[in-house]
PDB file of C-alpha atoms and ligand atoms in Angstrom:
ATOM      1  CA  MET A 109       0.000   0.000   0.000  1.00 48.00           C
ATOM      2  CA  SER A 110       1.426   3.364  -0.916  1.00 50.00           C
ATOM      3  CA  THR A 111       1.968   5.940   1.768  1.00 49.00           C
ATOM      4  CA  ASN A 112      -0.577   8.137   0.115  1.00 48.00           C
ATOM      5  CA  GLU A 113      -3.250   5.478   0.131  1.00 61.00           C
ATOM      6  CA  HIS A 114      -2.556   4.668   3.701  1.00 55.00           C
ATOM      7  CA  ARG A 115      -2.753   8.293   4.657  1.00 50.00           C
ATOM      8  CA  LYS A 116      -6.157   8.471   3.028  1.00 51.00           C
ATOM      9  CA  ALA A 117      -7.251   5.458   5.035  1.00 54.00           C
ATOM     10  CA  LEU A 118      -6.048   7.142   8.197  1.00 48.00           C
ATOM     11  CA  LEU A 119      -7.851  10.307   7.323  1.00 45.00           C
ATOM     12  CA  ARG A 120     -11.056   8.427   6.706  1.00 52.00           C
ATOM     13  CA  LYS A 121     -10.742   6.874  10.110  1.00 49.00           C
ATOM     14  CA  LEU A 122      -9.849  10.146  11.719  1.00 41.00           C
ATOM     15  CA  SER A 123     -12.893  11.751  10.210  1.00 42.00           C
ATOM     16  CA  ARG A 124     -15.009   9.016  11.762  1.00 46.00           C
ATOM     17  CA  ASN A 125     -13.474   9.627  15.153  1.00 42.00           C
ATOM     18  CA  LEU A 126     -14.307  13.293  14.915  1.00 37.00           C
ATOM     19  CA  MET A 127     -17.784  12.807  13.569  1.00 37.00           C
ATOM     20  CA  VAL A 128     -19.365  13.281  16.977  1.00 35.00           C
ATOM     21  CA  SER A 129     -18.434  16.903  17.017  1.00 34.00           C
ATOM     22  CA  VAL A 130     -17.433  17.944  13.510  1.00 32.00           C
ATOM     23  CA  PRO A 131     -19.678  17.506  10.506  1.00 35.00           C
ATOM     24  CA  MET A 132     -18.173  14.811   8.271  1.00 37.00           C
ATOM     25  CA  MET A 133     -18.066  16.943   5.171  1.00 36.00           C
ATOM     26  CA  THR A 134     -16.071  19.666   6.915  1.00 33.00           C
ATOM     27  CA  VAL A 135     -13.296  17.258   7.774  1.00 35.00           C
ATOM     28  CA  VAL A 136     -13.403  15.659   4.343  1.00 35.00           C
ATOM     29  CA  ALA A 137     -13.111  19.039   2.646  1.00 35.00           C
ATOM     30  CA  VAL A 138     -10.317  20.245   4.925  1.00 33.00           C
ATOM     31  CA  ALA A 139      -8.303  17.091   4.659  1.00 36.00           C
ATOM     32  CA  GLY A 140      -8.565  17.320   0.894  1.00 33.00           C
ATOM     33  CA  PHE A 141      -9.373  13.753  -0.021  1.00 31.00           C
ATOM     34  CA  SER A 142     -12.395  11.905  -1.258  1.00 32.00           C
ATOM     35  CA  ALA A 143     -13.634   8.761   0.384  1.00 35.00           C
ATOM     36  CA  GLY A 144     -13.828   5.526  -1.536  1.00 35.00           C
ATOM     37  CA  SER A 145     -10.404   4.870  -3.008  1.00 37.00           C
ATOM     38  CA  GLY A 146      -9.725   1.246  -3.868  1.00 38.00           C
ATOM     39  CA  ALA A 147      -9.235  -1.264  -1.074  1.00 38.00           C
ATOM     40  CA  PRO A 148      -5.561  -1.970  -0.569  1.00 40.00           C
ATOM     41  CA  PHE A 149      -4.664  -5.598  -0.054  1.00 43.00           C
ATOM     42  CA  GLY A 150      -1.118  -5.696   1.255  1.00 42.00           C
ATOM     43  CA  LEU A 151      -0.862  -7.879   4.324  1.00 50.00           C
ATOM     44  CA  VAL A 152       2.527  -7.397   5.866  1.00 47.00           C
ATOM     45  CA  PRO A 153       2.820  -3.802   4.678  1.00 46.00           C
ATOM     46  CA  SER A 154      -0.489  -3.058   6.334  1.00 47.00           C
ATOM     47  CA  ALA A 155       0.631  -4.800   9.505  1.00 46.00           C
ATOM     48  CA  GLU A 156       3.555  -2.456   9.610  1.00 49.00           C
ATOM     49  CA  ALA A 157       1.475   0.523   8.703  1.00 49.00           C
ATOM     50  CA  ALA A 158      -0.991  -0.365  11.432  1.00 46.00           C
ATOM     51  CA  GLN A 159       1.697   0.291  13.962  1.00 49.00           C
ATOM     52  CA  GLY A 160       2.238   3.790  12.698  1.00 49.00           C
ATOM     53  CA  GLU A 161      -1.451   4.312  12.719  1.00 49.00           C
ATOM     54  CA  ALA A 162      -1.736   3.202  16.314  1.00 47.00           C
ATOM     55  CA  GLU A 163       1.000   5.598  17.313  1.00 50.00           C
ATOM     56  CA  GLY A 164      -0.396   8.425  15.275  1.00 48.00           C
ATOM     57  CA  GLU A 165      -3.872   7.796  16.472  1.00 49.00           C
ATOM     58  CA  ALA A 166      -2.912   7.664  20.094  1.00 46.00           C
ATOM     59  CA  LYS A 167      -1.854  11.275  19.720  1.00 49.00           C
ATOM     60  CA  GLY A 168      -4.797  12.219  17.567  1.00 46.00           C
ATOM     61  CA  GLU A 169      -7.336  10.678  19.842  1.00 48.00           C
ATOM     62  CA  ALA A 170      -5.903  12.167  22.966  1.00 48.00           C
ATOM     63  CA  GLU A 171      -6.213  15.599  21.412  1.00 50.00           C
ATOM     64  CA  GLY A 172      -9.565  14.805  19.938  1.00 45.00           C
ATOM     65  CA  SER A 173     -11.151  13.810  23.192  1.00 48.00           C
ATOM     66  CA  ALA A 174      -9.657  16.661  25.155  1.00 48.00           C
ATOM     67  CA  LYS A 175     -10.837  19.216  22.660  1.00 50.00           C
ATOM     68  CA  GLY A 176     -13.990  17.455  21.572  1.00 44.00           C
ATOM     69  CA  GLU A 177     -15.910  18.538  24.629  1.00 45.00           C
ATOM     70  CA  GLY A 178     -15.550  22.172  23.818  1.00 45.00           C
ATOM     71  CA  GLU A 179     -16.748  21.581  20.320  1.00 46.00           C
ATOM     72  CA  ALA A 180     -19.904  19.930  21.479  1.00 45.00           C
ATOM     73  CA  GLU A 181     -20.837  23.219  23.061  1.00 48.00           C
ATOM     74  CA  GLY A 182     -20.907  24.824  19.658  1.00 45.00           C
ATOM     75  CA  ARG A 183     -17.549  26.390  18.866  1.00 48.00           C
ATOM     76  CA  ALA A 184     -16.885  27.891  15.450  1.00 49.00           C
ATOM     77  CA  GLU A 185     -16.254  25.361  12.727  1.00 49.00           C
ATOM     78  CA  GLY A 186     -13.037  27.088  11.717  1.00 48.00           C
ATOM     79  CA  GLU A 187     -11.403  25.904  14.892  1.00 50.00           C
ATOM     80  CA  ALA A 188     -12.445  22.341  14.260  1.00 50.00           C
ATOM     81  CA  GLU A 189     -10.917  22.506  10.819  1.00 52.00           C
ATOM     82  CA  GLY A 190      -7.588  23.661  12.158  1.00 50.00           C
ATOM     83  CA  ARG A 191      -7.501  20.789  14.568  1.00 53.00           C
ATOM     84  CA  ALA A 192      -8.450  18.238  11.966  1.00 53.00           C
ATOM     85  CA  GLU A 193      -5.450  19.309   9.932  1.00 55.00           C
ATOM     86  CA  GLY A 194      -3.095  19.189  12.885  1.00 50.00           C
ATOM     87  CA  GLU A 195      -4.205  15.743  13.897  1.00 54.00           C
ATOM     88  CA  ALA A 196      -3.949  14.433  10.367  1.00 53.00           C
ATOM     89  CA  GLU A 197      -0.335  15.507  10.311  1.00 54.00           C
ATOM     90  CA  GLY A 198       0.306  13.774  13.611  1.00 49.00           C
ATOM     91  CA  GLU A 199      -1.028  10.554  12.173  1.00 52.00           C
ATOM     92  CA  ALA A 200       1.020  10.836   9.037  1.00 50.00           C
ATOM     93  CA  GLU A 201       4.149  11.160  11.148  1.00 49.00           C
ATOM     94  CA  GLY A 202       3.262   8.140  13.215  1.00 47.00           C
ATOM     95  CA  GLU A 203       2.709   6.208  10.049  1.00 48.00           C
ATOM     96  CA  ALA A 204       6.116   7.108   8.631  1.00 45.00           C
ATOM     97  CA  GLU A 205       7.835   5.946  11.815  1.00 45.00           C
ATOM     98  CA  GLY A 206       5.796   2.770  11.927  1.00 44.00           C
ATOM     99  CA  GLU A 207       6.671   1.726   8.427  1.00 46.00           C
ATOM    100  CA  ALA A 208      10.353   2.075   9.144  1.00 44.00           C
ATOM    101  CA  GLU A 209      10.276  -0.153  12.230  1.00 54.00           C
ATOM    102  CA  GLY A 210       7.746  -2.965  11.695  1.00 76.00           C
ATOM    103  CA  VAL A 211       5.140  -3.925  14.278  1.00 89.00           C
ATOM    104  CA  SER A 212       5.623  -1.850  17.421  1.00 92.00           C
ATOM    105  CA  ALA A 213       6.055  -3.311  20.886  1.00 94.00           C
ATOM    106  CA  SER A 214       2.832  -1.647  21.987  1.00 93.00           C
ATOM    107  CA  LEU A 215       0.892  -3.221  19.150  1.00 94.00           C
ATOM    108  CA  LYS A 216       2.448  -6.616  19.867  1.00 96.00           C
ATOM    109  CA  LYS A 217       1.255  -6.250  23.438  1.00 96.00           C
ATOM    110  CA  ALA A 218      -2.175  -5.013  22.403  1.00 97.00           C
ATOM    111  CA  VAL A 219      -3.045  -8.249  20.572  1.00 98.00           C
ATOM    112  CA  ARG A 220      -2.097 -10.447  23.546  1.00 98.00           C
ATOM    113  CA  ARG A 221      -4.660 -11.387  26.160  1.00 98.00           C
ATOM    114  CA  PRO A 222      -4.249  -9.088  29.142  1.00 97.00           C
ATOM    115  CA  GLU A 223      -3.534 -10.684  32.520  1.00 95.00           C
ATOM    116  CA  ASP A 224      -6.839  -9.822  34.156  1.00 93.00           C
ATOM    117  CA  TYR A 225      -8.850 -10.819  31.103  1.00 95.00           C
ATOM    118  CA  THR A 226     -12.377 -12.133  31.498  1.00 96.00           C
ATOM    119  CA  PRO A 227     -14.025 -12.766  28.144  1.00 97.00           C
ATOM    120  CA  TYR A 228     -17.518 -11.368  27.665  1.00 98.00           C
ATOM    121  CA  GLN A 229     -20.093 -14.017  28.506  1.00 97.00           C
ATOM    122  CA  GLY A 230     -23.208 -14.188  26.404  1.00 97.00           C
ATOM    123  CA  ASN A 231     -25.615 -16.431  24.621  1.00 98.00           C
ATOM    124  CA  VAL A 232     -23.593 -18.305  22.012  1.00 98.00           C
ATOM    125  CA  ALA A 233     -26.263 -18.216  19.294  1.00 98.00           C
ATOM    126  CA  ASP A 234     -26.695 -14.446  19.752  1.00 98.00           C
ATOM    127  CA  LEU A 235     -22.941 -13.899  19.697  1.00 98.00           C
ATOM    128  CA  ARG A 236     -22.629 -15.895  16.496  1.00 98.00           C
ATOM    129  CA  ALA A 237     -25.373 -13.918  14.811  1.00 98.00           C
ATOM    130  CA  GLN A 238     -23.805 -10.641  15.883  1.00 98.00           C
ATOM    131  CA  GLY A 239     -20.368 -11.934  14.928  1.00 98.00           C
ATOM    132  CA  GLU A 240     -21.521 -12.800  11.425  1.00 98.00           C
ATOM    133  CA  LYS A 241     -22.696  -9.215  10.929  1.00 98.00           C
ATOM    134  CA  LEU A 242     -19.415  -7.819  12.228  1.00 98.00           C
ATOM    135  CA  PHE A 243     -17.488 -10.220  10.015  1.00 98.00           C
ATOM    136  CA  ASN A 244     -19.101  -8.532   7.009  1.00 98.00           C
ATOM    137  CA  ASP A 245     -18.811  -4.987   8.354  1.00 98.00           C
ATOM    138  CA  THR A 246     -16.278  -2.817   6.529  1.00 98.00           C
ATOM    139  CA  SER A 247     -16.578  -0.045   9.134  1.00 98.00           C
ATOM    140  CA  LEU A 248     -14.528  -2.213  11.506  1.00 98.00           C
ATOM    141  CA  SER A 249     -11.400  -1.511   9.466  1.00 98.00           C
ATOM    142  CA  SER A 250      -9.649   1.705   8.489  1.00 97.00           C
ATOM    143  CA  ASN A 251      -9.021   0.518   4.938  1.00 97.00           C
ATOM    144  CA  GLY A 252     -12.423  -0.472   3.629  1.00 97.00           C
ATOM    145  CA  LEU A 253     -11.958  -4.190   4.225  1.00 98.00           C
ATOM    146  CA  ALA A 254     -14.266  -6.487   6.124  1.00 98.00           C
ATOM    147  CA  CYS A 255     -13.117  -9.788   7.595  1.00 98.00           C
ATOM    148  CA  ALA A 256     -15.217 -11.424   4.903  1.00 98.00           C
ATOM    149  CA  THR A 257     -13.375  -9.555   2.137  1.00 98.00           C
ATOM    150  CA  CYS A 258     -10.458 -11.916   2.702  1.00 97.00           C
ATOM    151  CA  HIS A 259     -12.168 -14.880   4.288  1.00 97.00           C
ATOM    152  CA  VAL A 260     -15.159 -15.306   1.994  1.00 96.00           C
ATOM    153  CA  ASN A 261     -15.690 -19.009   1.252  1.00 94.00           C
ATOM    154  CA  GLY A 262     -12.967 -19.925   3.714  1.00 95.00           C
ATOM    155  CA  GLY A 263     -10.332 -18.012   1.749  1.00 95.00           C
ATOM    156  CA  LEU A 264      -6.836 -17.138   3.004  1.00 96.00           C
ATOM    157  CA  TYR A 265      -6.837 -19.459   6.012  1.00 97.00           C
ATOM    158  CA  ASN A 266      -3.836 -21.721   6.410  1.00 97.00           C
ATOM    159  CA  PRO A 267      -4.102 -25.400   7.380  1.00 97.00           C
ATOM    160  CA  THR A 268      -3.168 -24.421  10.974  1.00 96.00           C
ATOM    161  CA  PHE A 269      -6.729 -23.138  11.302  1.00 98.00           C
ATOM    162  CA  LYS A 270      -7.810 -26.751  11.798  1.00 97.00           C
ATOM    163  CA  ASN A 271      -5.848 -27.047  15.033  1.00 98.00           C
ATOM    164  CA  GLU A 272      -7.271 -26.521  18.463  1.00 98.00           C
ATOM    165  CA  TYR A 273      -6.457 -23.169  20.089  1.00 98.00           C
ATOM    166  CA  PRO A 274      -4.025 -22.017  21.219  1.00 98.00           C
ATOM    167  CA  HIS A 275      -1.810 -23.000  18.277  1.00 98.00           C
ATOM    168  CA  VAL A 276       0.942 -21.671  16.056  1.00 98.00           C
ATOM    169  CA  VAL A 277      -0.155 -19.191  13.387  1.00 98.00           C
ATOM    170  CA  ALA A 278       2.454 -18.000  10.892  1.00 97.00           C
ATOM    171  CA  MET A 279       1.285 -14.372  10.956  1.00 97.00           C
ATOM    172  CA  GLY A 280       1.276 -14.308  14.739  1.00 97.00           C
ATOM    173  CA  GLN A 281       4.748 -15.737  14.908  1.00 97.00           C
ATOM    174  CA  ARG A 282       6.315 -13.738  12.099  1.00 96.00           C
ATOM    175  CA  ASP A 283       4.776 -10.307  12.702  1.00 96.00           C
ATOM    176  CA  PHE A 284       3.888 -10.392  16.401  1.00 97.00           C
ATOM    177  CA  GLY A 285       6.474 -12.757  17.868  1.00 96.00           C
ATOM    178  CA  MET A 286       3.814 -15.052  19.344  1.00 97.00           C
ATOM    179  CA  ASP A 287       4.551 -18.777  19.633  1.00 97.00           C
ATOM    180  CA  MET A 288       0.941 -19.637  20.356  1.00 97.00           C
ATOM    181  CA  VAL A 289      -2.205 -17.755  19.508  1.00 98.00           C
ATOM    182  CA  TYR A 290      -5.648 -17.996  21.116  1.00 98.00           C
ATOM    183  CA  LEU A 291      -8.616 -17.479  18.837  1.00 98.00           C
ATOM    184  CA  ASP A 292      -9.525 -14.109  20.329  1.00 98.00           C
ATOM    185  CA  GLU A 293      -5.894 -13.050  19.914  1.00 98.00           C
ATOM    186  CA  MET A 294      -6.139 -14.077  16.260  1.00 98.00           C
ATOM    187  CA  VAL A 295      -9.174 -11.836  15.848  1.00 98.00           C
ATOM    188  CA  GLN A 296      -7.145  -8.973  17.329  1.00 98.00           C
ATOM    189  CA  ILE A 297      -4.185  -9.742  15.039  1.00 98.00           C
ATOM    190  CA  CYS A 298      -6.437  -9.556  11.975  1.00 98.00           C
ATOM    191  CA  MET A 299      -7.976  -6.352  13.374  1.00 98.00           C
ATOM    192  CA  VAL A 300      -4.660  -4.539  13.692  1.00 97.00           C
ATOM    193  CA  ALA A 301      -2.749  -6.030  10.749  1.00 96.00           C
ATOM    194  CA  PRO A 302      -4.897  -6.689   7.673  1.00 97.00           C
ATOM    195  CA  MET A 303      -7.748  -4.450   8.884  1.00 97.00           C
ATOM    196  CA  ALA A 304      -5.339  -1.673   9.968  1.00 96.00           C
ATOM    197  CA  ALA A 305      -7.648  -0.851  12.877  1.00 97.00           C
ATOM    198  CA  GLU A 306      -7.336  -0.653  16.619  1.00 96.00           C
ATOM    199  CA  PRO A 307      -7.769  -3.870  18.575  1.00 97.00           C
ATOM    200  CA  LEU A 308     -11.244  -4.400  20.006  1.00 98.00           C
ATOM    201  CA  GLU A 309     -11.766  -3.853  23.711  1.00 98.00           C
ATOM    202  CA  TRP A 310     -10.784  -7.020  25.625  1.00 97.00           C
ATOM    203  CA  GLY A 311     -13.898  -8.309  27.364  1.00 97.00           C
ATOM    204  CA  SER A 312     -16.177  -6.574  24.849  1.00 98.00           C
ATOM    205  CA  GLU A 313     -19.232  -8.142  23.315  1.00 98.00           C
ATOM    206  CA  GLU A 314     -17.839  -7.369  19.826  1.00 98.00           C
ATOM    207  CA  LEU A 315     -14.668  -9.351  20.464  1.00 98.00           C
ATOM    208  CA  ALA A 316     -16.666 -12.260  21.903  1.00 98.00           C
ATOM    209  CA  ALA A 317     -19.020 -12.137  18.913  1.00 98.00           C
ATOM    210  CA  LEU A 318     -16.226 -12.168  16.315  1.00 98.00           C
ATOM    211  CA  THR A 319     -14.437 -14.908  18.242  1.00 98.00           C
ATOM    212  CA  GLU A 320     -17.596 -17.036  18.352  1.00 98.00           C
ATOM    213  CA  TYR A 321     -18.214 -16.467  14.671  1.00 98.00           C
ATOM    214  CA  SER A 322     -14.605 -17.406  13.895  1.00 98.00           C
ATOM    215  CA  ARG A 323     -15.349 -20.744  15.556  1.00 98.00           C
ATOM    216  CA  VAL A 324     -18.126 -21.204  13.008  1.00 98.00           C
ATOM    217  CA  GLU A 325     -15.602 -20.368  10.290  1.00 98.00           C
ATOM    218  CA  GLN A 326     -13.208 -22.906  11.780  1.00 98.00           C
ATOM    219  CA  LYS A 327     -15.878 -25.607  11.776  1.00 98.00           C
ATOM    220  CA  LYS A 328     -16.680 -24.894   8.102  1.00 97.00           C
ATOM    221  CA  PHE A 329     -12.951 -24.975   7.307  1.00 97.00           C
ATOM    222  CA  ILE A 330     -12.488 -28.365   8.994  1.00 97.00           C
ATOM    223  CA  ASP A 331     -15.603 -29.825   7.368  1.00 96.00           C
ATOM    224  CA  LYS A 332     -14.415 -28.732   3.926  1.00 91.00           C
ATOM    225  CA  GLN A 333     -11.156 -30.689   4.109  1.00 79.00           C
TER     226      GLN A 333
HETATM  227  C1  LIG B 284      -6.531  -8.559   4.151  1.00 50.80           C
HETATM  228  C2  LIG B 284      -7.029  -9.888   4.397  1.00 50.80           C
HETATM  229  C3  LIG B 284      -7.558 -10.249   5.783  1.00 50.80           C
HETATM  230  C4  LIG B 284      -8.581  -9.641   6.470  1.00 50.80           C
HETATM  231  C5  LIG B 284      -9.359  -8.410   6.090  1.00 50.80           C
HETATM  232  C6  LIG B 284      -8.778 -10.427   7.663  1.00 50.80           C
HETATM  233  N1  LIG B 284      -7.914 -11.473   7.691  1.00 50.80           N
HETATM  234 FE1  LIG B 284      -7.974 -13.028   8.978  1.00 50.80          FE
HETATM  235  N2  LIG B 284      -6.395 -13.862   8.027  1.00 50.80           N
HETATM  236  C7  LIG B 284      -5.750 -13.348   6.920  1.00 50.80           C
HETATM  237  C8  LIG B 284      -4.636 -14.211   6.564  1.00 50.80           C
HETATM  238  C9  LIG B 284      -3.657 -13.987   5.421  1.00 50.80           C
HETATM  239  C10 LIG B 284      -4.650 -15.282   7.468  1.00 50.80           C
HETATM  240  C11 LIG B 284      -3.677 -16.450   7.555  1.00 50.80           C
HETATM  241  C12 LIG B 284      -2.633 -16.118   8.596  1.00 50.80           C
HETATM  242  C13 LIG B 284      -1.624 -17.224   8.821  1.00 50.80           C
HETATM  243  O1  LIG B 284      -1.990 -18.391   8.822  1.00 50.80           O
HETATM  244  O2  LIG B 284      -0.438 -16.871   9.008  1.00 50.80           O
HETATM  245  C14 LIG B 284      -5.772 -15.030   8.374  1.00 50.80           C
HETATM  246  C15 LIG B 284      -6.147 -15.907   9.374  1.00 50.80           C
HETATM  247  C16 LIG B 284      -7.266 -15.769  10.179  1.00 50.80           C
HETATM  248  C17 LIG B 284      -7.741 -16.747  11.139  1.00 50.80           C
HETATM  249  C18 LIG B 284      -7.202 -18.154  11.360  1.00 50.80           C
HETATM  250  C19 LIG B 284      -5.836 -18.221  11.979  1.00 50.80           C
HETATM  251  C20 LIG B 284      -5.431 -19.646  12.294  1.00 50.80           C
HETATM  252  O3  LIG B 284      -5.683 -20.085  13.426  1.00 50.80           O
HETATM  253  O4  LIG B 284      -4.875 -20.316  11.436  1.00 50.80           O
HETATM  254  C21 LIG B 284      -8.825 -16.192  11.750  1.00 50.80           C
HETATM  255  C22 LIG B 284      -9.666 -16.827  12.844  1.00 50.80           C
HETATM  256  C23 LIG B 284      -9.034 -14.888  11.175  1.00 50.80           C
HETATM  257  N3  LIG B 284      -8.081 -14.672  10.207  1.00 50.80           N
HETATM  258  C24 LIG B 284     -10.043 -14.028  11.540  1.00 50.80           C
HETATM  259  C25 LIG B 284     -10.233 -12.776  10.965  1.00 50.80           C
HETATM  260  C26 LIG B 284     -11.208 -11.844  11.438  1.00 50.80           C
HETATM  261  C27 LIG B 284     -12.158 -12.069  12.587  1.00 50.80           C
HETATM  262  C28 LIG B 284     -11.110 -10.730  10.633  1.00 50.80           C
HETATM  263  C29 LIG B 284     -11.841  -9.438  10.766  1.00 50.80           C
HETATM  264  C30 LIG B 284     -11.744  -8.762  12.043  1.00 50.80           C
HETATM  265  C31 LIG B 284     -10.091 -11.012   9.651  1.00 50.80           C
HETATM  266  N4  LIG B 284      -9.572 -12.245   9.892  1.00 50.80           N
HETATM  267  C32 LIG B 284      -9.718 -10.137   8.629  1.00 50.80           C
HETATM  268  C33 LIG B 284      -6.108 -12.231   6.225  1.00 50.80           C
HETATM  269  C34 LIG B 284      -7.144 -11.384   6.562  1.00 50.80           C
END
């Protein structure tokens, strides 16, 4: 993925983050891009870019939330525009750094189960249904992809997917230094690498739903062999 394309993806995401307080079109106009460029497909490049994004976004979001409250009270739009530009630059910088260094330590940590982790508990059938929707939802990524874009008809899975979790996954080992991967960790890896998004909240219903649905995917994958 070219730097320019990635920057556009970041900007699209940024504009979503700001949507609460700034009208979408304002940010789009200021940032000077149009939504809807082609979906980039690089895997490792996007894993690396995701790091930069995470770094850039950490800055952007911190500013965004601190300043966002004022905006809600009805400040002039001009101010919002200035900020949108500043934050976009911050992200672009983060991205440049990220691409030079590969997956960051913080991102490697973010896809690992935290120590005090309690998965969300819910009705399995409901979680699967919700997970199937999320699996097809492009708004989960920053680059226009949905999980299903890659995994439609069981595509792109490696034979390791048949194994019981936790198990070795090439992407986890190569890009994240993980010897073993739990299924929910795999969901997070695909969130931050190919989807170039932030990991889902550990313990969230969304993560549980996507994890449950991935079990359905696994069953289909095994049955197909
Ligand atoms: C750009 C393409 C792409 C997208 C989008 C994507 N993945 Fe993946 N996914 C892959 C690839 C490639 C692999 C194989 C990784 C490997 O075996 O090293 C994989 C593997 C997996 C596996 C199986 C790993 C194993 O145990 O062998 C699961 C589960 C998975 N993805 C879930 C998801 C979920 C959930 C999403 C959406 C949040 C998603 N993927 C989005 C490319 C993608």
